[in-house]
């Protein structure tokens, strides 16, 4: 990757101090579609990052170049809420609109966005962009943001301006992850703790189906509404229980509500409740370095995402089924679903051959190229360099 300061100077010429912030993408080991249902998630940051380098200007112009798209966004401050365009600059505008609520930005800036998080593959390139942008901008303009404030600001930018009703997991782990650890997060209390995730004899491979999806246009928001609807019905049915989220319920509670809930909503709620249990079991298994159990939980999570939550695709199902037949300890789709990538937990000594063979099998089945990257649990953002 080209040095981002060099890139900044190539695009916009030399200048004084430049701020660089880096924020990683993430893989969610387990706990999918639970983060907007008050449940548990167990993500880790990966060794792929979005890098933002910015430098103040003396006028009110902002110019920011996104290397991945070879495009420059230009506007002038203060931003008067422009319409969203469904492109990368929505993230930038969303973040700037939120930051402008905290402070008045007296001058503009030049910036570049670079990095190596694959886009649209379920690895949270968007959250890593939001976190890197917010870190660099808050530093540049001297705006004090506590960790949780920063995380919530990024989530609001995505919810309000970009239009994805995403939960809080991605931004949380991008900022607060630790090296060689997964982060067990309770998305109701926002309490979290770190679970050691040292990959000695196992490898974690992300196999990208190459089928791109956009969370805004995918069924992500539909699923969120369905969960909301299920919650409302259950709250009406059990007013005495003071239920705040689907995660307040047990499978027994759900069984009792069977006749009152349409089947689809039952399935969505069942996924959430059982997925929470799987997350806690996976965290306990990781603490014992019991990767066999973790693997089984990954397969079970995929089956539930496929059959109950219905966010899988033929391609993702193929990759996970192939995993089961070729020595993986576990595999599942990662992220929102409807395309994107799968995560495979495989014995380390199998990893190279496995990667080769799954690519061939996938090519034969779909005529598509599956790209695989090996990921390692890595530290979160927060490193800021100024020069
Ligand atoms: C996307 C969202 C997350 C989470 C996952 C599904 O990645 O950004 O908040 O809801 O989908 O678990």
XYZ file of C-alpha atoms and ligand atoms in Angstrom:
399
model
C 0.000 0.000 0.000
C 1.335 3.410 -0.918
C 2.144 5.687 1.997
C -0.929 7.828 2.552
C 1.081 11.026 3.163
C 2.794 10.569 -0.200
C -0.627 10.066 -1.718
C -1.948 13.222 -0.031
C 0.981 15.275 -1.348
C 0.660 13.814 -4.817
C -3.003 14.784 -4.964
C -2.966 18.098 -3.127
C 0.630 19.286 -2.878
C 2.866 19.698 0.188
C 1.811 21.343 3.417
C 2.152 21.449 7.166
C 1.072 18.901 9.735
C -1.013 15.970 8.462
C -2.983 13.625 10.672
C -3.261 9.926 9.934
C -5.729 7.575 11.577
C -6.133 3.889 10.926
C -9.089 1.708 11.755
C -9.406 -2.001 11.078
C -12.158 -4.022 9.458
C -13.618 -6.827 11.502
C -14.790 -10.376 11.391
C -17.577 -11.398 13.674
C -16.640 -14.811 14.983
C -20.223 -15.431 16.028
C -23.374 -13.523 17.006
C -24.998 -12.352 13.780
C -28.042 -10.073 13.687
C -28.024 -9.937 17.466
C -26.456 -6.498 17.884
C -29.654 -4.601 17.080
C -31.623 -7.014 19.256
C -29.821 -6.311 22.509
C -27.833 -9.541 22.229
C -24.254 -10.746 22.354
C -21.589 -10.549 19.655
C -18.036 -11.857 19.548
C -16.115 -9.992 16.842
C -12.407 -9.356 16.413
C -10.565 -6.754 14.363
C -8.557 -7.980 11.390
C -5.146 -7.017 10.102
C -6.696 -4.933 7.296
C -7.281 -1.254 7.798
C -8.724 1.891 6.354
C -6.229 4.734 6.514
C -7.271 8.377 6.433
C -4.733 11.187 6.159
C -5.934 14.782 6.358
C -4.499 18.265 6.543
C -6.152 21.625 7.212
C -6.665 24.153 4.448
C -7.020 27.879 4.931
C -10.365 28.289 3.135
C -13.697 26.465 3.607
C -13.218 23.841 0.931
C -12.984 20.131 1.690
C -11.430 17.807 -0.833
C -11.008 14.162 -0.108
C -9.691 11.529 -2.462
C -10.751 7.876 -2.155
C -8.041 5.693 -3.660
C -10.291 2.635 -3.995
C -12.620 4.537 -6.337
C -10.101 6.971 -7.778
C -12.581 9.733 -6.985
C -12.390 13.068 -5.211
C -15.275 14.469 -3.232
C -15.429 18.204 -2.969
C -17.701 20.454 -0.930
C -17.548 23.542 1.160
C -18.159 23.970 4.882
C -20.537 24.184 6.593
C -22.261 21.298 4.858
C -25.932 21.947 4.278
C -27.383 18.455 4.336
C -26.900 17.296 0.722
C -28.931 14.322 -0.556
C -27.264 10.933 -0.113
C -25.991 9.364 -3.320
C -25.495 5.737 -2.309
C -21.727 6.015 -2.794
C -18.654 6.111 -0.531
C -18.972 9.854 0.031
C -22.192 9.249 2.010
C -20.018 7.962 4.856
C -17.919 11.087 4.768
C -20.904 13.417 4.625
C -22.703 11.460 7.344
C -19.698 11.755 9.651
C -19.161 15.443 8.877
C -22.800 16.257 9.577
C -22.510 14.535 12.966
C -19.186 16.233 13.761
C -20.618 19.620 12.852
C -23.117 19.089 15.684
C -20.207 18.975 18.125
C -18.180 21.847 16.778
C -18.012 24.529 14.224
C -15.337 23.641 11.656
C -13.619 26.957 10.919
C -11.629 25.845 7.846
C -11.720 22.969 5.382
C -9.246 20.177 4.727
C -7.624 18.010 2.101
C -7.634 14.297 2.689
C -7.040 10.862 1.246
C -8.651 7.561 2.063
C -6.652 4.427 1.377
C -6.392 0.982 2.892
C -6.791 -2.692 2.267
C -10.137 -3.708 3.747
C -12.034 -5.464 0.929
C -15.169 -3.454 0.153
C -18.678 -4.879 0.514
C -17.412 -8.285 1.607
C -18.872 -8.338 5.116
C -15.610 -7.188 6.691
C -16.925 -3.821 7.765
C -15.049 -1.594 5.413
C -17.724 1.000 6.150
C -17.281 1.033 9.934
C -13.508 1.151 9.523
C -13.915 4.167 7.251
C -16.254 5.871 9.705
C -13.943 5.279 12.654
C -10.783 6.358 10.804
C -12.524 9.492 9.517
C -13.902 10.439 12.917
C -10.613 9.846 14.691
C -8.669 11.917 12.201
C -11.231 14.727 12.041
C -11.664 14.957 15.812
C -7.895 15.191 16.137
C -7.573 17.736 13.333
C -10.245 19.992 14.835
C -9.400 19.323 18.452
C -12.773 17.853 19.312
C -12.751 15.715 22.436
C -14.781 12.531 22.007
C -14.917 9.690 24.515
C -14.673 6.217 22.999
C -18.357 5.488 23.334
C -19.319 8.900 21.976
C -17.151 8.307 18.941
C -18.629 4.852 18.382
C -22.182 6.172 18.641
C -21.423 9.134 16.396
C -20.247 6.724 13.682
C -23.311 4.545 14.124
C -25.606 7.584 13.891
C -23.896 8.715 10.680
C -24.592 5.316 9.182
C -28.153 5.088 10.490
C -29.209 8.613 9.651
C -27.354 9.637 6.527
C -26.184 6.449 4.833
C -29.508 4.796 5.632
C -28.404 1.425 7.017
C -30.021 0.696 10.365
C -26.893 -1.144 11.491
C -26.175 -2.094 15.085
C -23.198 -0.991 17.128
C -20.884 -3.991 16.779
C -18.729 -2.932 13.842
C -17.777 0.533 15.068
C -17.280 -0.782 18.596
C -14.797 -3.447 17.640
C -13.042 -1.309 15.039
C -12.196 1.180 17.765
C -11.726 -1.011 20.826
C -10.414 -4.393 19.640
C -7.267 -5.841 21.160
C -4.518 -7.869 19.617
C -4.965 -11.670 19.729
C -8.401 -11.313 21.273
C -12.043 -11.387 20.426
C -14.349 -8.873 22.054
C -17.415 -10.216 23.829
C -19.944 -7.412 23.789
C -23.341 -7.233 25.424
C -25.145 -4.825 23.125
C -27.720 -3.907 25.781
C -25.374 -2.836 28.557
C -22.423 -2.201 26.199
C -20.281 -4.022 28.761
C -17.487 -5.884 27.058
C -14.573 -8.095 27.832
C -11.742 -9.565 25.857
C -11.469 -13.290 25.176
C -8.030 -14.594 24.161
C -8.024 -15.720 20.547
C -4.570 -17.062 19.833
C -4.397 -19.027 16.634
C -1.771 -21.635 17.268
C -2.863 -24.724 15.335
C -5.834 -23.218 13.569
C -6.303 -20.605 10.880
C -9.201 -18.271 10.226
C -9.886 -17.821 6.538
C -12.320 -15.379 5.032
C -13.576 -16.706 1.740
C -15.310 -13.969 -0.192
C -18.090 -15.193 -2.470
C -17.421 -12.269 -4.803
C -21.147 -11.538 -4.792
C -21.353 -7.941 -3.718
C -24.160 -6.574 -1.710
C -25.071 -3.238 -0.343
C -26.591 -3.292 3.100
C -28.903 -0.436 2.213
C -30.503 -2.264 -0.675
C -30.217 -5.754 0.777
C -32.820 -7.153 3.122
C -30.889 -5.933 6.171
C -33.356 -3.199 7.069
C -36.264 -5.617 6.416
C -34.826 -8.027 8.956
C -34.469 -5.238 11.420
C -38.126 -4.285 10.975
C -39.220 -7.884 11.344
C -37.358 -8.156 14.647
C -38.962 -4.923 15.786
C -42.384 -6.242 14.866
C -41.761 -9.521 16.697
C -40.668 -7.544 19.734
C -43.807 -5.365 19.728
C -46.087 -8.390 19.496
C -44.251 -10.137 22.323
C -44.346 -7.009 24.472
C -48.114 -6.781 23.976
C -48.494 -10.436 24.808
C -46.413 -10.319 27.993
C -46.775 -6.770 29.319
C -45.835 -7.853 32.835
C -42.409 -8.996 31.697
C -40.990 -5.573 30.850
C -39.275 -6.908 27.713
C -36.862 -4.442 26.113
C -35.391 -6.580 23.373
C -35.720 -10.060 21.880
C -32.670 -10.980 23.934
C -34.725 -10.681 27.143
C -36.608 -13.821 26.133
C -35.908 -17.529 26.383
C -36.886 -20.216 23.918
C -39.573 -21.333 26.390
C -41.078 -17.840 26.379
C -41.138 -17.963 22.617
C -42.887 -21.332 22.567
C -45.630 -19.915 24.727
C -46.133 -17.127 22.217
C -46.259 -19.463 19.246
C -49.906 -18.967 18.346
C -49.683 -15.167 18.557
C -46.711 -14.703 16.263
C -46.622 -15.222 12.481
C -44.250 -18.032 11.583
C -41.678 -15.760 9.927
C -41.410 -13.611 13.030
C -41.113 -16.728 15.214
C -38.177 -17.828 13.081
C -36.424 -14.469 13.348
C -36.843 -14.361 17.124
C -35.721 -17.969 17.537
C -32.539 -17.213 15.634
C -31.728 -14.260 17.871
C -32.329 -16.126 21.132
C -30.367 -19.217 20.100
C -27.576 -17.187 18.516
C -27.057 -15.414 21.847
C -26.639 -18.795 23.522
C -24.152 -19.829 20.854
C -22.084 -16.685 21.423
C -21.776 -17.377 25.139
C -20.910 -21.016 24.483
C -18.307 -19.990 21.899
C -16.706 -17.514 24.308
C -16.508 -20.217 26.992
C -15.050 -22.694 24.490
C -12.451 -20.157 23.352
C -11.364 -19.672 26.933
C -10.632 -23.418 27.027
C -9.029 -23.208 23.540
C -11.634 -25.733 22.471
C -11.784 -24.953 18.756
C -13.759 -28.111 17.997
C -16.721 -26.751 19.920
C -16.254 -23.280 18.434
C -16.325 -24.848 14.964
C -19.577 -26.704 15.639
C -21.147 -23.488 16.860
C -20.093 -21.725 13.649
C -21.816 -24.379 11.536
C -24.917 -24.140 13.726
C -24.917 -20.362 13.396
C -24.806 -20.628 9.619
C -27.676 -23.128 9.542
C -29.761 -20.750 11.607
C -28.879 -17.733 9.441
C -29.836 -19.791 6.404
C -33.029 -21.436 7.664
C -34.440 -19.183 10.354
C -33.091 -15.728 9.632
C -32.923 -16.338 5.883
C -30.038 -14.060 4.988
C -27.857 -16.570 3.153
C -27.383 -17.090 -0.565
C -26.699 -20.161 -2.720
C -23.059 -19.141 -3.006
C -22.563 -18.730 0.739
C -24.354 -22.029 1.430
C -22.116 -23.763 -1.077
C -18.937 -22.463 0.572
C -20.101 -23.510 4.030
C -21.280 -26.954 2.879
C -17.923 -27.445 1.124
C -16.199 -26.557 4.382
C -18.116 -29.283 6.210
C -16.991 -31.872 3.698
C -13.333 -30.834 3.502
C -11.976 -30.759 7.008
C -12.972 -27.332 8.337
C -13.791 -27.264 12.042
C -16.498 -24.729 11.315
C -17.697 -22.146 8.830
C -20.483 -19.625 8.417
C -21.465 -16.516 6.556
C -20.214 -13.358 8.235
C -21.761 -9.914 8.500
C -25.227 -9.011 7.327
C -25.474 -11.746 4.676
C -27.174 -11.510 1.255
C -23.739 -11.969 -0.331
C -20.301 -11.084 0.973
C -18.025 -13.532 2.713
C -17.800 -16.695 4.789
C -15.488 -17.428 7.701
C -13.714 -20.787 7.890
C -11.971 -22.213 10.921
C -9.477 -24.772 9.656
C -6.506 -26.683 11.031
C -3.416 -24.583 10.255
C -1.650 -27.366 8.333
C -4.642 -27.631 5.988
C -4.976 -23.924 5.244
C -2.950 -23.612 2.017
C -4.458 -26.632 0.279
C -7.914 -25.731 1.542
C -7.678 -22.261 0.019
C -6.595 -23.660 -3.298
C -9.274 -26.330 -3.446
C -12.203 -24.194 -2.358
C -11.340 -21.686 -5.079
C -11.390 -24.422 -7.701
C -14.623 -25.953 -6.409
C -16.342 -22.563 -6.284
C -15.176 -21.682 -9.779
C -16.555 -24.977 -11.068
C -19.882 -24.509 -9.332
C -20.582 -20.852 -10.100
C -17.976 -19.681 -12.606
C -16.982 -17.096 -9.996
C -13.709 -16.267 -8.371
C -13.672 -16.678 -4.586
C -10.844 -14.764 -2.948
C -9.501 -15.945 0.368
C -7.632 -13.978 2.970
C -6.235 -15.314 6.200
C -7.134 -13.028 9.086
C -5.542 -12.575 12.500
C -7.159 -10.969 15.524
C -5.560 -7.515 15.621
C -5.656 -4.287 17.645
C -8.365 -1.690 17.159
C -7.957 1.859 15.870
C -6.712 4.756 17.949
C -3.207 4.956 16.599
C -2.784 8.474 15.393
C 0.273 9.743 13.690
C 0.859 13.344 12.908
C 3.574 14.664 10.710
C -23.868 -5.646 9.608
C -24.160 -4.525 10.600
C -23.881 -4.987 12.034
C -24.584 -6.301 12.332
C -24.333 -7.324 11.227
C -25.141 -8.575 11.408
O -22.520 -5.935 9.588
O -23.356 -3.413 10.306
O -24.264 -3.979 12.938
O -25.961 -6.093 12.526
O -24.598 -6.803 9.951
O -24.763 -9.233 12.560
